[in-house]
């Protein structure tokens, strides 16, 4: 089974377990959705396997979040106790699959991503299978949330960052992304433009691109051209 098929299977398992009512309240985000957003078949086949599924939701308080966890347990999810392996406080398990349920309000668990709420508001329906649809993050907000995540946990090392890997997959594998960013809300496209400009100046970012393309110079040039266009969008 290729990585994209593994990702689809993971997403479908989670979507089916949630059921229609809970699915409506949540948006699928993160690396496991990369294959749904990439439109170039070659890039899609190169996407790495990820070991978890990420979802975001809106809850008003920690009490509401706890009630949601109880509801999720009734659907087969189990609370994952944080340990030294790095499982976050928002993690649950569906069988052997880790699923992170992340609130859009920092006050709930002490962390969030500034773009989560807007990502939920602008999500679109995606059909995983007949009669099985999910709320899927848009490509532009995918990039924004990944940039924000990298700033929080990337430690300035783009070569080892899965967030940067996901960003490069989308830049490389979705030719229409540049135009989508250019028509996005002003604060969003400026943020993406500025953050890409910071990244592209890092010495190890060159190596991250080379690693992504396996040394394919033509693909490297295409990625750099798209990144430069994204930078110009915000100026």
Protein backbone atom coordinates (compact mmCIF):
# COMPACT_ATOMS: atom_id res chain seq x y z
CA UNK A 1 0.00 0.00 0.00
CA UNK A 2 1.52 3.35 -1.05
CA UNK A 3 1.69 6.24 1.42
CA UNK A 4 -1.28 8.11 -0.05
CA UNK A 5 -3.46 5.01 0.27
CA UNK A 6 -2.29 4.61 3.87
CA UNK A 7 -3.23 8.22 4.57
CA UNK A 8 -6.64 7.81 2.99
CA UNK A 9 -7.24 4.69 5.05
CA UNK A 10 -6.27 6.57 8.24
CA UNK A 11 -8.57 9.48 7.42
CA UNK A 12 -11.44 7.15 6.55
CA UNK A 13 -11.04 5.20 9.79
CA UNK A 14 -11.25 8.39 11.83
CA UNK A 15 -14.13 9.84 9.80
CA UNK A 16 -16.19 6.67 10.12
CA UNK A 17 -15.54 6.42 13.86
CA UNK A 18 -16.60 10.03 14.43
CA UNK A 19 -19.97 9.57 12.80
CA UNK A 20 -21.89 12.30 10.94
CA UNK A 21 -22.64 14.58 13.90
CA UNK A 22 -19.08 14.83 15.22
CA UNK A 23 -17.65 15.09 11.69
CA UNK A 24 -19.67 18.25 11.14
CA UNK A 25 -17.98 19.88 14.14
CA UNK A 26 -14.42 19.15 13.09
CA UNK A 27 -11.97 20.08 10.35
CA UNK A 28 -9.23 17.74 9.17
CA UNK A 29 -5.80 19.42 9.03
CA UNK A 30 -2.14 18.45 9.25
CA UNK A 31 0.24 16.26 7.29
CA UNK A 32 -2.25 13.45 6.77
CA UNK A 33 -4.33 15.74 4.54
CA UNK A 34 -1.42 16.65 2.25
CA UNK A 35 -2.31 13.99 -0.29
CA UNK A 36 -5.85 15.36 -0.56
CA UNK A 37 -4.55 18.83 -1.46
CA UNK A 38 -1.75 17.91 -3.87
CA UNK A 39 -2.97 17.80 -7.48
CA UNK A 40 0.24 16.64 -9.20
CA UNK A 41 0.29 12.86 -9.37
CA UNK A 42 4.08 12.51 -9.25
CA UNK A 43 4.37 14.60 -6.08
CA UNK A 44 1.39 12.79 -4.56
CA UNK A 45 3.24 9.49 -4.88
CA UNK A 46 6.26 10.92 -3.01
CA UNK A 47 4.35 12.11 0.06
CA UNK A 48 5.64 10.60 3.28
CA UNK A 49 3.65 8.41 5.60
CA UNK A 50 2.46 10.23 8.73
CA UNK A 51 1.68 8.52 12.00
CA UNK A 52 -1.29 10.56 13.20
CA UNK A 53 -4.44 12.38 12.14
CA UNK A 54 -5.05 15.98 13.21
CA UNK A 55 -8.44 17.63 13.69
CA UNK A 56 -9.46 21.06 14.94
CA UNK A 57 -12.71 22.09 16.56
CA UNK A 58 -14.32 25.00 18.38
CA UNK A 59 -15.08 24.55 22.07
CA UNK A 60 -15.97 27.26 24.57
CA UNK A 61 -14.22 25.97 27.71
CA UNK A 62 -12.12 23.17 29.17
CA UNK A 63 -15.34 21.69 30.55
CA UNK A 64 -16.72 21.55 27.01
CA UNK A 65 -13.49 19.93 25.80
CA UNK A 66 -13.72 17.28 28.53
CA UNK A 67 -17.33 16.59 27.55
CA UNK A 68 -16.20 16.20 23.94
CA UNK A 69 -13.55 13.70 25.01
CA UNK A 70 -16.22 11.66 26.77
CA UNK A 71 -18.33 11.70 23.62
CA UNK A 72 -15.32 10.62 21.58
CA UNK A 73 -14.70 7.72 23.95
CA UNK A 74 -18.23 6.52 23.23
CA UNK A 75 -17.16 6.41 19.56
CA UNK A 76 -14.14 4.20 20.23
CA UNK A 77 -11.44 6.78 20.90
CA UNK A 78 -9.28 6.41 24.01
CA UNK A 79 -7.44 9.15 25.89
CA UNK A 80 -3.69 9.01 25.27
CA UNK A 81 -1.65 9.75 28.39
CA UNK A 82 1.19 12.20 27.50
CA UNK A 83 4.60 10.55 27.86
CA UNK A 84 8.24 10.99 26.94
CA UNK A 85 7.49 9.92 23.36
CA UNK A 86 6.00 13.34 22.74
CA UNK A 87 2.28 12.62 22.53
CA UNK A 88 0.55 15.97 23.18
CA UNK A 89 -2.17 16.61 25.72
CA UNK A 90 -4.75 16.66 22.91
CA UNK A 91 -3.92 13.12 21.72
CA UNK A 92 -6.35 10.20 21.70
CA UNK A 93 -6.07 6.72 20.22
CA UNK A 94 -8.32 4.90 17.77
CA UNK A 95 -6.89 1.41 17.95
CA UNK A 96 -3.20 1.90 17.19
CA UNK A 97 -3.79 5.22 15.40
CA UNK A 98 -3.04 8.48 17.21
CA UNK A 99 -5.60 11.22 16.65
CA UNK A 100 -5.00 14.77 17.88
CA UNK A 101 -8.10 16.85 18.69
CA UNK A 102 -6.96 20.48 18.85
CA UNK A 103 -9.17 23.36 20.04
CA UNK A 104 -9.06 26.72 18.26
CA UNK A 105 -8.81 28.61 21.58
CA UNK A 106 -5.45 28.79 23.37
CA UNK A 107 -7.17 29.04 26.76
CA UNK A 108 -8.50 25.46 26.54
CA UNK A 109 -5.25 23.47 26.58
CA UNK A 110 -2.63 26.22 26.67
CA UNK A 111 -1.81 26.15 22.96
CA UNK A 112 -3.39 26.63 19.56
CA UNK A 113 -2.53 27.98 16.12
CA UNK A 114 -3.52 31.52 15.20
CA UNK A 115 -5.02 30.32 11.90
CA UNK A 116 -7.14 27.45 13.19
CA UNK A 117 -10.38 29.37 13.60
CA UNK A 118 -10.26 30.83 10.10
CA UNK A 119 -9.21 27.45 8.74
CA UNK A 120 -12.39 25.98 10.17
CA UNK A 121 -14.55 28.78 8.79
CA UNK A 122 -13.14 28.37 5.27
CA UNK A 123 -12.95 24.57 5.16
CA UNK A 124 -14.61 22.72 2.29
CA UNK A 125 -16.33 19.36 1.96
CA UNK A 126 -14.20 16.53 0.64
CA UNK A 127 -15.61 13.12 -0.24
CA UNK A 128 -13.36 10.37 1.11
CA UNK A 129 -15.78 7.70 -0.08
CA UNK A 130 -19.42 7.47 -1.16
CA UNK A 131 -21.53 9.03 1.59
CA UNK A 132 -18.43 9.83 3.66
CA UNK A 133 -17.42 13.49 3.52
CA UNK A 134 -15.20 15.55 5.81
CA UNK A 135 -14.46 19.21 6.42
CA UNK A 136 -11.02 19.73 4.85
CA UNK A 137 -8.66 22.64 5.44
CA UNK A 138 -8.08 24.82 2.36
CA UNK A 139 -4.65 24.76 0.68
CA UNK A 140 -3.84 28.36 1.66
CA UNK A 141 -4.71 27.87 5.32
CA UNK A 142 -2.79 24.58 5.24
CA UNK A 143 0.32 26.58 4.35
CA UNK A 144 -0.39 29.22 7.00
CA UNK A 145 -0.97 26.69 9.78
CA UNK A 146 2.17 24.80 8.82
CA UNK A 147 4.27 27.98 8.85
CA UNK A 148 2.88 28.88 12.27
CA UNK A 149 3.56 25.36 13.54
CA UNK A 150 7.14 25.50 12.24
CA UNK A 151 7.72 28.79 14.03
CA UNK A 152 6.61 27.17 17.26
CA UNK A 153 8.45 23.85 17.06
CA UNK A 154 10.84 23.92 14.12
CA UNK A 155 13.85 25.18 16.12
CA UNK A 156 15.10 26.97 13.03
CA UNK A 157 15.92 23.68 11.32
CA UNK A 158 13.99 23.38 8.04
CA UNK A 159 15.88 20.26 6.98
CA UNK A 160 14.49 18.16 9.84
CA UNK A 161 11.04 19.76 9.97
CA UNK A 162 8.00 17.79 8.85
CA UNK A 163 6.09 21.06 8.63
CA UNK A 164 8.53 22.33 6.01
CA UNK A 165 8.33 18.99 4.22
CA UNK A 166 4.54 19.33 4.04
CA UNK A 167 4.83 22.91 2.78
CA UNK A 168 7.25 21.89 0.04
CA UNK A 169 4.98 19.03 -0.99
CA UNK A 170 2.14 21.47 -1.55
CA UNK A 171 4.25 24.13 -3.28
CA UNK A 172 5.70 21.45 -5.54
CA UNK A 173 2.54 19.44 -6.06
CA UNK A 174 -0.16 22.08 -6.42
CA UNK A 175 0.61 24.44 -9.35
CA UNK A 176 -2.52 26.50 -8.64
CA UNK A 177 -1.35 27.35 -5.10
CA UNK A 178 0.37 30.60 -6.08
CA UNK A 179 -2.83 31.96 -7.59
CA UNK A 180 -4.86 30.77 -4.60
CA UNK A 181 -2.56 32.66 -2.24
CA UNK A 182 -2.73 35.78 -4.41
CA UNK A 183 -6.52 35.90 -4.05
CA UNK A 184 -6.54 35.18 -0.31
CA UNK A 185 -7.39 37.70 2.42
CA UNK A 186 -4.77 40.40 2.78
CA UNK A 187 -3.48 39.51 6.25
CA UNK A 188 -3.23 35.85 5.29
CA UNK A 189 -1.26 36.30 2.09
CA UNK A 190 1.05 38.88 3.68
CA UNK A 191 1.78 36.47 6.54
CA UNK A 192 2.56 33.62 4.15
CA UNK A 193 4.70 35.87 1.95
CA UNK A 194 6.74 37.21 4.86
CA UNK A 195 7.29 33.80 6.44
CA UNK A 196 8.38 32.25 3.14
CA UNK A 197 10.83 35.13 2.68
CA UNK A 198 12.34 34.36 6.09
CA UNK A 199 12.58 30.66 5.28
CA UNK A 200 14.18 31.05 1.90
CA UNK A 201 17.09 32.97 3.47
CA UNK A 202 18.01 30.10 5.80
CA UNK A 203 21.07 28.22 4.57
CA UNK A 204 19.59 24.80 5.36
CA UNK A 205 16.43 25.60 3.40
CA UNK A 206 18.38 24.90 0.20
CA UNK A 207 19.19 21.45 1.52
CA UNK A 208 15.55 20.88 2.45
CA UNK A 209 14.54 21.55 -1.15
CA UNK A 210 17.32 19.33 -2.50
CA UNK A 211 16.20 16.55 -0.17
CA UNK A 212 12.60 16.99 -1.27
CA UNK A 213 13.43 16.79 -4.98
CA UNK A 214 16.11 14.10 -4.65
CA UNK A 215 18.46 16.43 -6.51
CA UNK A 216 16.15 17.02 -9.49
CA UNK A 217 17.38 20.45 -10.63
CA UNK A 218 14.36 21.19 -12.79
CA UNK A 219 11.99 20.59 -9.87
CA UNK A 220 14.19 22.66 -7.58
CA UNK A 221 14.05 25.58 -10.01
CA UNK A 222 10.26 25.28 -10.28
CA UNK A 223 9.85 25.30 -6.50
CA UNK A 224 12.10 28.35 -6.12
CA UNK A 225 10.18 30.16 -8.85
CA UNK A 226 6.88 29.49 -7.08
CA UNK A 227 8.30 30.55 -3.72
CA UNK A 228 9.58 33.82 -5.20
CA UNK A 229 6.15 34.49 -6.68
CA UNK A 230 4.57 33.89 -3.26
CA UNK A 231 7.03 36.34 -1.69
CA UNK A 232 6.15 38.99 -4.30
CA UNK A 233 2.44 38.58 -3.55
CA UNK A 234 2.89 40.16 -0.13
CA UNK A 235 4.85 43.20 -1.30
